Coordinates of C-alpha atoms in Angstrom, one line a residue:
X29 CA 59.9 23.5 1.8
X30 CA 59.1 27.1 0.8
X31 CA 60.8 28.2 -2.4
X32 CA 60.6 31.9 -2.5
X33 CA 61.0 34.3 -5.5
X34 CA 64.4 36.0 -4.9
X35 CA 64.4 39.8 -5.4
X36 CA 67.3 42.1 -6.0
X37 CA 67.1 43.6 -2.5
X38 CA 67.5 40.1 -1.0
X39 CA 63.8 39.7 0.1
X40 CA 61.8 36.7 -1.1
X41 CA 58.3 36.6 -2.3
X42 CA 55.8 33.8 -2.1
X43 CA 54.0 34.9 -5.3
X44 CA 55.3 36.3 -8.6
X45 CA 52.6 38.8 -9.6
X46 CA 52.5 41.4 -12.3
X47 CA 51.0 44.6 -10.9
X48 CA 49.0 46.8 -13.3
X49 CA 48.8 50.2 -11.5
X50 CA 46.4 53.0 -12.4
X51 CA 47.6 56.4 -11.2
X52 CA 44.2 58.1 -11.2
X53 CA 40.6 56.8 -11.4
X54 CA 40.5 58.0 -15.0
X55 CA 43.0 55.3 -15.9
X56 CA 41.2 52.5 -13.9
X57 CA 39.1 51.1 -16.7
X58 CA 42.1 50.9 -19.0
X59 CA 44.1 49.1 -16.3
X60 CA 41.2 46.6 -15.8
X61 CA 41.0 46.0 -19.6
X62 CA 44.7 45.3 -19.7
X63 CA 44.4 42.8 -16.9
X64 CA 41.3 41.0 -18.2
X65 CA 42.9 38.3 -20.4
X66 CA 45.5 37.5 -17.7
X67 CA 43.3 37.7 -14.6
X68 CA 43.9 34.1 -13.7
X69 CA 47.7 34.3 -14.4
X70 CA 48.8 36.4 -11.5
X71 CA 48.2 39.8 -12.9
X72 CA 46.6 42.1 -10.3
X73 CA 45.2 45.7 -10.5
X74 CA 46.0 48.2 -7.8
X75 CA 46.1 52.0 -7.9
X76 CA 45.2 55.4 -6.5
X77 CA 42.0 57.1 -7.6
X78 CA 42.8 60.7 -6.6
X79 CA 43.9 63.4 -9.0
X80 CA 45.6 65.5 -6.4
X81 CA 49.1 64.6 -5.2
X82 CA 49.6 63.0 -1.8
X83 CA 52.9 61.8 -0.2
X84 CA 51.1 58.9 1.5
X85 CA 49.7 57.5 -1.7
X86 CA 53.2 57.7 -3.4
X87 CA 54.8 56.0 -0.4
X88 CA 52.2 53.3 -0.4
X89 CA 52.5 52.5 -4.1
X90 CA 56.3 52.5 -3.9
X91 CA 56.1 49.9 -1.2
X92 CA 53.5 47.9 -3.0
X93 CA 55.2 47.9 -6.4
X94 CA 58.4 46.8 -4.8
X95 CA 56.8 44.2 -2.5
X96 CA 58.5 40.8 -2.7
X97 CA 55.3 39.2 -4.1
X98 CA 55.5 41.5 -7.1
X99 CA 57.8 40.7 -10.1
X100 CA 56.9 43.3 -12.7
X101 CA 54.9 46.5 -12.8
X102 CA 52.9 48.2 -15.6
X103 CA 51.9 51.8 -14.7
X104 CA 48.9 53.3 -16.4
X105 CA 48.6 57.1 -16.4
X106 CA 46.0 59.3 -17.9
X107 CA 48.7 62.0 -18.4
X108 CA 47.4 65.0 -16.5
X109 CA 46.9 63.8 -13.0
X110 CA 48.9 65.1 -10.0
X111 CA 50.5 61.7 -9.1
X112 CA 54.3 61.7 -9.3
X113 CA 54.5 58.9 -11.8
X114 CA 58.2 59.5 -12.6
X115 CA 59.3 59.0 -9.0
X116 CA 57.3 55.8 -8.8
X117 CA 58.8 54.6 -12.1
X118 CA 62.3 55.2 -10.9
X119 CA 61.7 53.4 -7.6
X120 CA 60.5 50.3 -9.4
X121 CA 63.2 50.5 -12.0
X122 CA 65.9 50.8 -9.3
X123 CA 64.4 47.7 -7.6
X124 CA 65.4 45.6 -10.6
X125 CA 61.9 44.8 -11.7
X126 CA 60.7 45.1 -15.3
X127 CA 58.6 48.3 -15.5
X128 CA 56.7 50.2 -18.1
X129 CA 54.7 53.5 -18.1
X130 CA 51.8 54.0 -20.5
X131 CA 50.2 57.4 -20.8
X132 CA 46.7 57.1 -22.2
X133 CA 46.6 60.6 -23.7
X134 CA 50.0 60.1 -25.4
X135 CA 49.3 56.6 -26.5
X136 CA 46.1 57.7 -28.4
X137 CA 43.3 56.7 -26.1
X138 CA 41.7 53.6 -24.6
X139 CA 42.0 51.1 -27.4
X140 CA 45.7 51.7 -28.2
X141 CA 46.6 51.8 -24.5
X142 CA 44.9 48.5 -23.8
X143 CA 46.6 46.9 -26.8
X144 CA 50.0 48.2 -25.8
X145 CA 49.5 47.2 -22.2
X146 CA 48.4 43.7 -22.9
X147 CA 51.4 43.1 -25.2
X148 CA 53.7 44.3 -22.4
X149 CA 52.0 42.1 -19.8
X150 CA 52.3 39.0 -22.0
X151 CA 56.1 39.6 -22.4
X152 CA 56.4 40.3 -18.7
X153 CA 54.7 37.0 -17.8
X154 CA 57.2 35.1 -20.0
X155 CA 60.2 37.0 -18.4
X156 CA 59.0 36.2 -14.9
X157 CA 59.2 32.5 -15.6
X158 CA 63.0 32.9 -15.2
X159 CA 62.8 34.5 -11.8
X160 CA 65.3 32.8 -9.5
X161 CA 64.0 30.7 -6.6
X162 CA 65.6 30.3 -3.2
X163 CA 64.8 28.3 -0.1
X164 CA 62.8 30.4 2.4
X165 CA 62.3 29.8 6.1
X166 CA 59.5 30.9 8.4
X167 CA 61.9 33.5 9.9
X168 CA 61.7 35.3 6.6
X169 CA 57.9 35.6 6.6
X170 CA 55.9 38.7 7.4
X171 CA 52.3 38.1 8.3
X172 CA 49.6 40.7 9.0
X173 CA 46.3 40.3 10.7
X174 CA 42.9 42.0 10.6
X175 CA 39.3 41.2 11.6
X176 CA 36.2 42.1 9.7
X177 CA 32.5 41.3 9.9
X178 CA 33.1 40.6 13.6
X179 CA 30.5 39.2 15.9
X180 CA 30.4 38.0 19.5
X181 CA 32.4 34.9 18.6
X182 CA 35.3 36.7 17.0
X183 CA 37.1 37.6 20.2
X184 CA 36.4 34.1 21.7
X185 CA 37.7 31.8 18.9
X186 CA 39.3 33.2 15.7
X187 CA 41.1 36.2 17.2
X188 CA 42.8 34.4 20.1
X189 CA 43.7 31.5 17.7
X190 CA 45.3 33.9 15.3
X191 CA 47.2 35.4 18.3
X192 CA 48.6 31.9 19.0
X193 CA 49.6 31.6 15.4
X194 CA 51.5 34.9 15.8
X195 CA 53.2 33.5 18.9
X196 CA 54.4 30.4 17.0
X197 CA 55.6 32.6 14.1
X198 CA 57.5 34.9 16.3
X199 CA 59.1 31.9 18.1
X200 CA 60.4 30.9 14.7
X201 CA 61.9 34.3 14.0
X202 CA 59.2 35.6 11.7
X203 CA 57.5 39.1 11.8
X204 CA 53.9 39.5 12.8
X205 CA 51.9 42.8 12.4
X206 CA 48.7 43.6 14.1
X207 CA 46.8 46.9 13.7
X208 CA 43.2 48.3 13.9
X209 CA 44.3 50.9 16.4
X210 CA 40.8 52.4 16.3
X211 CA 39.7 49.1 17.9
X212 CA 42.4 49.1 20.6
X213 CA 41.4 52.3 22.5
X214 CA 41.5 51.6 26.2
X215 CA 44.1 48.9 25.9
X216 CA 47.1 51.2 25.7
X217 CA 48.4 50.3 29.1
X218 CA 48.4 46.6 28.3
X219 CA 50.3 47.2 25.1
X220 CA 52.8 49.5 26.8
X221 CA 53.5 46.8 29.4
X222 CA 54.4 44.4 26.5
X223 CA 56.7 47.0 24.8
X224 CA 60.4 46.1 24.7
X225 CA 61.4 49.5 26.0
X226 CA 59.7 52.2 28.1
X227 CA 60.2 54.6 25.2
X228 CA 58.3 52.3 22.9
X229 CA 55.6 52.0 25.5
X230 CA 55.3 55.7 25.6
X231 CA 55.1 55.9 21.8
X232 CA 52.3 53.4 21.8
X233 CA 50.5 55.4 24.4
X234 CA 50.8 58.6 22.3
X235 CA 49.6 56.7 19.3
X236 CA 46.5 55.6 21.1
X237 CA 45.8 59.1 22.5
X238 CA 46.0 60.4 18.9
X239 CA 43.5 57.6 17.9
X240 CA 41.0 58.5 20.6
X241 CA 41.2 62.2 19.6
X242 CA 40.7 61.4 15.9
X243 CA 37.6 59.3 16.5
X244 CA 36.2 61.8 19.0
X245 CA 36.5 64.5 16.3
X246 CA 34.8 62.3 13.7
X247 CA 32.1 61.4 16.2
X248 CA 32.1 57.7 15.3
X249 CA 34.1 54.8 16.5
X250 CA 34.9 51.5 14.8
X251 CA 31.6 49.9 15.4
X252 CA 29.2 48.8 12.7
X253 CA 25.5 47.8 12.8
X254 CA 26.5 44.3 11.8
X255 CA 28.7 44.0 14.9
X256 CA 25.7 44.7 17.1
X257 CA 23.5 42.4 15.1
X258 CA 26.2 39.7 15.7
X259 CA 26.0 40.1 19.5
X260 CA 28.7 42.7 20.3
X261 CA 27.4 45.2 22.8
X262 CA 30.2 47.9 23.1
X263 CA 33.3 49.1 21.4
X264 CA 35.2 48.0 24.6
X265 CA 34.0 44.4 24.0
X266 CA 35.0 44.6 20.3
X267 CA 38.4 46.1 21.2
X268 CA 39.2 43.3 23.7
X269 CA 38.5 40.8 21.0
X270 CA 40.6 42.7 18.4
X271 CA 43.4 42.8 20.9
X272 CA 43.4 39.0 21.2
X273 CA 44.9 38.9 17.6
X274 CA 48.2 40.1 18.9
X275 CA 49.0 37.0 21.0
X276 CA 51.4 37.2 23.9
X277 CA 54.8 38.1 22.5
X278 CA 56.6 41.3 23.5
X279 CA 55.9 44.2 21.1
X280 CA 59.1 44.9 19.2
X281 CA 58.1 48.1 17.4
X282 CA 55.6 50.5 16.2
X283 CA 55.1 50.9 12.4
X284 CA 53.3 53.3 10.1
X285 CA 52.1 52.3 6.6
X286 CA 55.0 51.5 4.3
X287 CA 57.5 50.7 7.2
X288 CA 58.9 47.2 6.9
X289 CA 59.8 45.4 10.1
X290 CA 63.6 45.4 10.4
X291 CA 63.7 42.0 12.1
X292 CA 61.4 39.3 13.4
X293 CA 59.0 40.0 16.2
X294 CA 55.6 41.4 16.9
X295 CA 54.8 44.9 15.6
X296 CA 51.8 47.3 16.0
X297 CA 50.8 49.2 12.9
X298 CA 49.5 52.7 13.5
X299 CA 46.8 53.3 10.8
X300 CA 45.6 56.7 12.1
X301 CA 46.8 59.8 10.2
X302 CA 49.0 62.3 12.0
X303 CA 48.0 65.9 12.5
X304 CA 44.5 67.3 12.4
X305 CA 41.6 65.4 10.9
X306 CA 41.8 66.2 7.2
X307 CA 40.7 63.2 5.1
X308 CA 37.8 61.7 7.1
X309 CA 37.7 58.1 8.3
X310 CA 41.1 56.6 8.6
X311 CA 40.1 53.4 6.7
X312 CA 36.8 53.3 5.0
X313 CA 36.8 49.5 4.8
X314 CA 38.8 46.4 5.7
X315 CA 40.7 46.4 2.4
X316 CA 42.3 49.8 3.1
X317 CA 43.9 48.3 6.1
X318 CA 44.9 45.1 4.2
X319 CA 46.7 47.3 1.7
X320 CA 48.7 49.0 4.5
X321 CA 49.7 45.7 6.0
X322 CA 50.9 44.5 2.6
X323 CA 52.8 47.8 2.2
X324 CA 54.6 46.9 5.4
X325 CA 55.9 43.7 3.7
X326 CA 53.2 41.2 4.7
X327 CA 53.4 38.1 2.5
X328 CA 50.1 36.8 3.9
X329 CA 47.2 38.3 5.7
X330 CA 45.2 36.5 8.4
X331 CA 41.6 37.7 8.4
X332 CA 39.1 36.6 11.1
X333 CA 35.4 37.0 10.6
X334 CA 32.3 35.9 12.6
X335 CA 29.6 37.4 10.4
X336 CA 31.2 36.2 7.2
X337 CA 33.4 38.5 5.1
X338 CA 34.3 37.3 1.6
X339 CA 37.0 39.8 0.6
X340 CA 40.5 38.9 -0.4
X341 CA 43.2 41.2 -1.7
X342 CA 45.5 41.9 -4.6
X343 CA 49.2 41.0 -4.2
X344 CA 49.1 39.0 -1.0
X345 CA 47.0 35.9 -0.1
X346 CA 44.3 36.3 2.5
X347 CA 43.6 33.4 4.9
X348 CA 40.0 33.5 6.2
X349 CA 39.6 32.3 9.8
X350 CA 35.9 31.8 10.6
X351 CA 35.0 32.5 14.2
X352 CA 31.4 31.4 14.2
X353 CA 30.6 27.7 13.5
X354 CA 27.2 28.6 12.0
X355 CA 28.8 31.0 9.6
X356 CA 31.4 28.3 8.6
X357 CA 28.6 25.9 7.8
X358 CA 26.8 28.5 5.7
X359 CA 29.8 30.1 4.0
X360 CA 32.4 27.3 4.1
X361 CA 33.5 27.9 0.4
X362 CA 34.9 31.2 1.4
X363 CA 36.6 30.1 4.6
X364 CA 40.0 28.5 5.2
X365 CA 40.0 27.6 8.9
X366 CA 37.0 26.7 11.1
X367 CA 37.9 28.3 14.4
X368 CA 34.3 27.9 15.6
X369 CA 35.2 24.4 16.6
X370 CA 36.7 26.0 19.7
X371 CA 33.2 27.3 20.7
X372 CA 31.7 23.8 20.2
X373 CA 34.5 22.1 22.2
X374 CA 35.9 20.3 19.2
X375 CA 39.3 22.0 19.3
X376 CA 41.4 24.2 21.6
X377 CA 42.8 27.7 20.9
X378 CA 46.3 26.2 20.8
X379 CA 45.3 23.5 18.3
X380 CA 43.6 26.0 15.9
X381 CA 46.5 28.4 16.3
X382 CA 48.9 25.7 15.3
X383 CA 46.6 24.8 12.3
X384 CA 46.7 28.5 11.2
X385 CA 50.4 28.6 11.5
X386 CA 51.0 25.5 9.5
X387 CA 48.5 26.7 6.8
X388 CA 50.4 30.0 6.5
X389 CA 53.5 27.9 5.6
X390 CA 51.5 25.9 3.1
X391 CA 50.2 29.0 1.5
X392 CA 53.8 30.4 1.4
X393 CA 54.8 27.3 -0.4
X394 CA 52.2 27.9 -3.1
X395 CA 48.8 26.5 -1.9
X396 CA 46.0 28.9 -2.8
X397 CA 43.7 30.3 -0.2
X398 CA 39.9 30.2 -0.7
X399 CA 39.9 33.9 -1.7
X400 CA 42.6 33.4 -4.2
X401 CA 40.8 30.4 -5.8
X402 CA 37.6 32.4 -6.0
X403 CA 39.4 35.3 -7.8
X404 CA 39.2 37.9 -5.0
X405 CA 41.6 40.7 -5.7
X406 CA 40.1 43.7 -3.8
X407 CA 42.1 46.8 -3.4
X408 CA 41.6 50.4 -2.3
X409 CA 43.8 53.3 -1.5
X410 CA 42.7 56.7 -0.1
X411 CA 44.3 60.0 1.1
X412 CA 46.2 60.1 4.4
X413 CA 49.1 62.0 6.0
X414 CA 51.8 60.6 8.3
X415 CA 54.9 61.9 10.0
X416 CA 58.1 59.8 10.0
X417 CA 58.7 57.3 12.8
X418 CA 60.8 58.4 15.7
X419 CA 63.8 56.3 16.9
X420 CA 61.8 55.0 19.9
X421 CA 59.4 53.2 17.6
X422 CA 62.0 50.6 16.5
X423 CA 64.3 50.2 19.5
X424 CA 66.0 47.1 18.1
X425 CA 66.9 48.6 14.8

């Protein structure tokens, strides 16, 4: 039985974290020092490094600070950055969560800010012990998926198994989010055929046309040297493997970072900025995409890897599904599920998919993932720009 943490908006979290949020890189060290004594007590550091204001970063931190896995928020500002700290503060306060804003310049510098912050976090941890719990079903779960450190086994084992886990989740009424649109170029017709409405199919097609233009302008696709070393030969081959993560359900909607699925079903997350190319590569590493999946409400992230990625994330548990049996034998301490058994004939895609689905429920009930147990709390947030969703993107809303 999953006992979720009940939030004021009716959503339920599977963790009850305190988020320490730096609002510019100049406040990052202070945020880390505040967290240090409580690192193993569910206190996580997230933040935005830029000094210039950006609507996307504000939207992202609003979504992350009011995520159902977050119970309290400490904001750490230098005092002269461009981030709209007051709007973020009000959004968190209105959500019913305990919130505090520390300005380093006003507080008197590093030492005083750290002391003040640690005292507040200690009080917040005590307050969160009284957070009400409520039964939570699989239909209330939101699960995101990503692949990283992919090799030739990823699209054969881990990705299709995670796709089956998505099918099982959707059958139970939960919400599943797949993304990496930069690795889905050429598959737009297949996704359009799975869209619930023709208008949604057209929106997915437009999203993928934008993605192709964006990467053509940058002159680089989502293909790393490690992918080639691992036996992948083309971006088309990698894309087909990435597409397998989506499973077989109908696509219920198209999201952008910070949009929460309005109901259960399978959703595609558009991670490519709108408009002209302004800020460089859409996501400079896997954790940027994980942050966007969490901002869309994901309680848990499924992460497939063939080469062997070790990253986890702040705020939401990351379940590592290892595609390559040799990698699992070498890096088993970092992996939760051995999907390489499929390659060796020791399990089927359906069996591993069911195993992943059941493990998601156990993690939601409190069982730590390997990345959680190892203390991984990676986080990164960069500059982007998005236009609002059109009505065709969520036809069932």
